[in-house]
XYZ file of C-alpha atoms in Angstrom:
393
model
C 85.552 33.838 34.839
C 84.778 30.426 33.419
C 82.023 28.171 34.657
C 83.406 24.759 35.674
C 81.416 21.725 34.567
C 80.890 19.048 37.230
C 79.535 15.480 37.122
C 77.784 13.831 40.060
C 77.837 10.124 40.949
C 74.788 9.402 38.794
C 76.555 10.812 35.757
C 74.327 13.904 35.536
C 76.097 17.113 34.687
C 75.859 20.028 37.101
C 77.362 23.465 36.904
C 78.776 25.650 39.595
C 76.630 28.731 39.982
C 77.601 31.691 37.842
C 78.239 34.489 40.357
C 76.959 37.072 37.860
C 73.599 35.364 37.142
C 70.308 37.003 38.100
C 69.401 34.102 40.371
C 72.705 34.402 42.232
C 72.099 38.095 42.864
C 68.497 37.551 43.938
C 69.465 34.714 46.263
C 72.183 36.852 47.794
C 69.707 39.692 48.352
C 67.207 37.278 49.890
C 69.856 35.917 52.247
C 70.687 39.485 53.257
C 67.017 40.291 53.848
C 66.634 37.189 55.994
C 69.141 38.491 58.544
C 66.357 40.745 59.855
C 62.979 39.006 59.715
C 60.987 41.780 61.386
C 59.617 45.005 59.927
C 57.623 47.596 61.809
C 54.443 48.948 60.238
C 55.951 52.182 58.867
C 58.570 50.117 57.043
C 56.042 47.587 55.860
C 53.885 50.211 54.129
C 56.830 52.029 52.528
C 55.883 50.719 49.041
C 52.757 52.922 49.206
C 54.966 55.979 48.780
C 55.494 55.198 45.104
C 53.538 54.001 42.061
C 51.684 51.690 41.575
C 50.933 50.962 45.240
C 50.531 54.663 46.044
C 47.818 55.096 43.435
C 46.104 51.864 44.432
C 45.867 52.814 48.108
C 45.024 56.466 47.386
C 42.082 55.419 45.250
C 40.850 53.102 48.005
C 41.182 55.838 50.666
C 39.336 58.337 48.476
C 36.527 55.862 47.847
C 36.182 55.228 51.586
C 36.195 58.968 52.384
C 33.507 59.494 49.772
C 31.368 56.879 51.517
C 31.767 58.074 55.117
C 32.020 61.817 54.487
C 33.712 63.742 57.295
C 32.954 61.123 59.940
C 35.574 58.921 61.565
C 35.342 55.414 62.969
C 35.324 55.306 66.774
C 36.479 52.504 69.039
C 32.927 51.281 69.679
C 32.375 50.859 65.920
C 34.825 47.941 65.899
C 32.790 45.673 68.142
C 34.294 43.803 71.073
C 35.771 40.451 72.013
C 33.601 38.105 74.060
C 33.983 34.533 75.188
C 30.697 32.809 74.305
C 29.541 29.339 75.363
C 28.514 26.885 72.624
C 24.889 26.815 73.798
C 24.375 30.441 72.744
C 25.825 30.152 69.230
C 23.641 29.868 66.100
C 24.529 29.772 62.412
C 22.276 31.618 59.983
C 22.078 29.013 57.223
C 20.477 31.536 54.890
C 23.628 33.666 54.904
C 26.163 30.831 54.972
C 27.489 28.266 52.546
C 26.879 24.581 53.270
C 29.309 22.968 55.683
C 32.504 21.833 53.954
C 33.178 18.668 55.955
C 36.573 18.177 54.314
C 37.549 21.590 55.668
C 36.197 20.761 59.138
C 38.142 17.481 59.133
C 41.290 19.373 58.094
C 40.876 21.853 60.971
C 40.454 18.976 63.419
C 43.340 16.894 62.096
C 45.785 19.813 62.121
C 44.309 21.442 65.228
C 46.516 23.740 67.275
C 44.683 26.010 69.756
C 47.141 28.824 69.063
C 45.950 28.938 65.447
C 42.224 29.272 66.225
C 40.723 32.391 64.669
C 38.081 34.508 66.373
C 34.521 33.867 65.221
C 32.509 36.844 63.938
C 29.180 37.034 65.741
C 26.142 39.308 65.943
C 24.482 39.588 69.347
C 20.758 39.361 68.739
C 18.096 41.079 70.863
C 17.154 37.679 72.357
C 20.659 37.309 73.816
C 21.846 34.653 71.366
C 24.748 35.030 68.927
C 24.467 34.564 65.159
C 27.629 33.572 63.245
C 27.961 35.186 59.793
C 31.612 34.215 59.409
C 33.619 31.464 61.113
C 31.107 28.633 61.094
C 33.763 26.016 60.273
C 35.873 27.139 63.226
C 32.850 27.022 65.548
C 31.770 23.605 64.256
C 35.264 22.123 64.614
C 35.592 23.504 68.167
C 32.182 22.114 69.114
C 33.094 18.645 67.791
C 36.394 18.722 69.686
C 34.483 19.649 72.834
C 32.032 16.795 72.248
C 34.947 14.357 72.068
C 36.500 15.726 75.237
C 39.583 17.067 73.433
C 38.785 20.581 74.646
C 38.336 21.091 78.373
C 34.872 21.492 79.856
C 33.708 25.056 80.199
C 35.642 26.238 77.141
C 34.105 29.316 75.541
C 34.552 30.457 71.953
C 36.379 33.723 71.406
C 34.085 35.877 69.274
C 34.315 39.320 67.778
C 30.853 40.636 68.585
C 28.761 43.483 67.221
C 25.281 44.302 68.451
C 22.371 43.669 66.107
C 21.263 47.305 66.143
C 24.726 48.827 65.693
C 25.478 50.934 62.607
C 28.691 52.670 61.540
C 29.547 55.670 59.342
C 28.962 54.967 55.666
C 26.596 52.027 56.161
C 23.067 51.629 57.447
C 23.298 47.820 57.408
C 22.721 46.227 60.783
C 21.992 42.865 62.345
C 21.639 39.941 59.953
C 21.772 42.296 56.965
C 25.292 43.246 58.069
C 26.118 39.563 58.628
C 24.963 38.714 55.119
C 27.260 41.387 53.693
C 30.144 40.388 55.988
C 30.125 36.807 54.697
C 30.769 38.087 51.178
C 33.240 40.858 51.936
C 35.485 38.557 53.985
C 35.400 35.808 51.380
C 35.881 38.089 48.352
C 39.599 37.304 48.172
C 39.742 34.750 50.956
C 42.100 31.826 51.195
C 39.314 29.398 50.340
C 37.207 30.592 47.432
C 33.461 30.634 47.965
C 31.401 28.575 45.540
C 29.593 31.087 43.248
C 26.236 29.607 44.251
C 26.676 30.706 47.855
C 27.694 34.220 46.814
C 24.564 34.354 44.651
C 22.389 32.979 47.434
C 23.775 35.525 49.876
C 23.102 38.412 47.498
C 19.543 37.283 46.832
C 18.952 36.859 50.551
C 20.265 40.375 51.112
C 17.330 41.783 49.128
C 14.576 39.331 49.988
C 15.242 39.006 53.692
C 17.011 42.190 54.696
C 15.984 44.863 52.203
C 19.496 45.350 50.799
C 19.894 48.025 48.154
C 23.479 47.099 47.212
C 23.738 46.966 43.421
C 25.159 43.432 43.309
C 22.334 42.214 45.564
C 19.593 43.913 43.547
C 20.984 42.489 40.305
C 21.320 38.988 41.748
C 17.745 39.051 43.021
C 16.461 40.070 39.581
C 18.494 37.253 38.041
C 17.038 34.803 40.541
C 13.545 35.993 39.623
C 14.315 35.273 35.964
C 15.578 31.818 36.919
C 12.434 31.065 38.913
C 10.110 32.437 36.235
C 11.641 29.927 33.823
C 10.956 27.004 36.198
C 14.598 26.676 37.217
C 16.614 26.832 40.406
C 20.252 27.291 41.408
C 22.428 24.818 43.284
C 26.155 24.321 44.024
C 28.149 22.589 41.277
C 28.798 19.581 43.488
C 25.077 18.748 43.476
C 25.204 17.889 39.771
C 28.084 15.426 40.037
C 27.437 11.815 39.154
C 23.724 11.486 38.523
C 22.760 14.421 40.724
C 21.627 16.806 37.968
C 17.860 17.312 37.824
C 15.561 19.123 35.356
C 15.787 22.874 35.832
C 18.944 22.742 37.997
C 21.467 25.500 37.232
C 24.954 25.080 38.693
C 26.892 27.369 36.343
C 26.213 30.543 38.350
C 29.214 32.331 36.830
C 27.548 31.904 33.444
C 24.392 33.596 34.703
C 26.486 36.495 36.012
C 28.325 36.883 32.711
C 25.264 36.821 30.484
C 23.231 39.134 32.739
C 26.166 41.494 33.280
C 26.104 41.483 37.090
C 26.993 44.980 38.370
C 27.495 46.291 34.813
C 25.942 49.413 33.291
C 24.218 47.211 30.704
C 22.465 45.004 33.226
C 18.957 46.271 32.409
C 19.466 45.185 28.795
C 21.510 42.041 29.384
C 19.088 40.566 31.898
C 16.729 40.155 28.935
C 19.403 38.152 27.094
C 19.546 35.781 30.046
C 15.780 35.537 30.184
C 15.610 34.633 26.476
C 18.264 31.933 26.816
C 16.596 30.345 29.839
C 13.182 30.612 28.190
C 14.492 28.709 25.152
C 15.787 25.953 27.411
C 12.606 25.864 29.473
C 10.375 25.716 26.404
C 12.252 23.099 24.403
C 14.503 21.199 26.825
C 12.656 21.341 30.149
C 13.145 17.627 30.826
C 16.928 17.651 30.387
C 18.826 16.801 33.553
C 20.442 20.064 34.480
C 20.640 23.300 32.506
C 23.861 23.076 30.499
C 26.241 25.989 31.032
C 27.361 25.968 27.401
C 23.751 26.400 26.292
C 23.322 29.393 28.617
C 26.445 31.071 27.221
C 25.753 30.321 23.543
C 22.106 31.358 23.545
C 22.618 34.283 25.913
C 25.302 35.675 23.620
C 23.133 34.973 20.576
C 20.387 37.098 22.131
C 22.920 39.841 22.915
C 24.098 39.915 19.286
C 20.492 40.210 18.071
C 19.856 43.033 20.542
C 22.940 44.935 19.397
C 21.921 44.446 15.757
C 18.451 45.739 16.666
C 16.693 42.676 15.248
C 13.860 40.780 16.915
C 14.090 37.019 17.216
C 10.576 36.084 16.147
C 8.689 32.959 17.205
C 9.270 31.524 13.707
C 12.990 32.148 14.132
C 12.954 30.473 17.548
C 11.122 27.440 16.160
C 13.703 27.150 13.382
C 16.534 27.391 15.925
C 14.982 24.582 17.958
C 14.414 22.375 14.909
C 18.018 22.947 13.794
C 19.408 22.400 17.286
C 17.473 19.166 17.790
C 18.457 17.765 14.385
C 22.104 18.785 14.702
C 22.990 18.116 18.331
C 19.973 16.362 19.908
C 20.452 18.047 23.316
C 22.200 20.974 25.065
C 24.717 18.627 26.674
C 25.632 17.043 23.350
C 25.950 20.507 21.790
C 28.493 21.444 24.464
C 30.381 18.185 23.954
C 30.327 18.640 20.164
C 31.854 22.104 20.521
C 34.651 20.767 22.730
C 35.439 17.926 20.307
C 35.417 20.202 17.266
C 37.610 22.784 18.971
C 40.079 20.059 19.928
C 40.203 18.806 16.335
C 40.449 22.382 15.004
C 43.434 23.131 17.245
C 45.210 19.920 16.277
C 44.648 20.541 12.552
C 46.029 24.072 12.798
C 48.881 23.196 15.182
C 47.401 25.371 17.913
C 47.862 24.990 21.643
C 45.133 22.778 23.046
C 42.950 24.750 25.423
C 39.247 25.237 25.980
C 37.622 28.570 25.120
C 33.895 29.092 25.486
C 34.136 31.732 22.740
C 33.750 28.884 20.266
C 30.219 28.102 21.492
C 28.329 30.905 19.772
C 30.612 30.707 16.720
C 29.723 27.028 16.223
C 26.042 27.782 16.807
C 25.975 30.585 14.236
C 28.009 28.716 11.590
C 25.982 25.510 11.912
C 22.649 27.357 11.905
C 23.677 29.265 8.776
C 24.569 26.018 6.989
C 21.345 24.361 8.149
C 19.271 27.303 6.876
C 20.950 27.060 3.458
C 20.265 23.332 3.291
C 16.624 23.782 4.308
C 15.749 26.925 2.332
C 15.374 29.037 5.482
C 16.274 32.698 5.629
C 17.126 34.291 8.954
C 19.640 37.045 9.783
C 23.208 35.904 10.414
C 24.561 37.214 13.716
C 27.949 38.977 13.246
C 29.914 37.222 15.971
C 33.515 38.470 16.190
C 34.871 34.943 16.657
C 33.453 33.441 13.452
C 36.570 34.215 11.418
C 38.802 32.979 14.219
C 37.060 29.617 14.187
C 36.614 29.422 10.421
C 36.719 25.736 9.551
C 35.800 24.472 12.980
């Protein structure tokens, strides 16, 4: 069957749809599926009878069974629904992210009472309710009530658990449970949580609630390293414009990567992070903000030295600083230099333009090697796997 060529009024050529094309078949199947828009739960989970969904769910079930043993979850373990007046609601700011006022405004502007989600709350021994998840919903509802858009006497629908309640497989309770809940709900949530608030929540889990979760313990040790190097962590938005201040770290993902959060090598890699931050604290303490590219480049440099079983002596560190200052002037300019050189490198070699932070340590190692040759210095060359890739950068 031939495909007839058509021309519309604007002179643009269209084609009638080929009935044998993949898109035609898929569209026909979709139209057929749309004749019945409802599926019951047994039908909806039918994909779990075959690979890969079957393996995925089986692994998750086995992991859960391993955690709870032979116990089962009872109805009372799920908490209960309560309507709670605004005057009894509190938000634990130590467990929560800062208020996203854009999000609150969006909830208000698009408000439909049928779409309001329940607010997760912990009933404290003093009779008040702490909100570990759902603060933006509670805040938006409160503002609407203040403006008289919600009727007087309205109470917030909350899913409530008691502060002292525990369940099989977990001894977390009260605010310690709330701290964990904030993270577990937002792990793959619709609105991603800024890494800073995940980090803050983990650290709080250890320092305020005695958490022994691996991710919390690791984060707290990382935070200790940050503090010992006269630094502090803040959300990325705080550094925008002229907001960056000496010692401010906003690239939390970089800290996690260098320290190996939740990895088997954490006890070794945390020292790589400490060395990188110590170098910045010792030589660039007055810089506004701790540059993320510096953290990655120097953290990876320390990791290479560790794997090569060589010690970066004080003389070596002094040479690195002298080279770095002469070559780039500052951590921020080093990062910018790497971006510019990578851009030029990709254009010269007809490569797709895209940023890769793998070039950071390669540039550092290549430039330091050339500087040492020019200044009669002799220090070990770190065998970075990306040096050949970026040869000529």
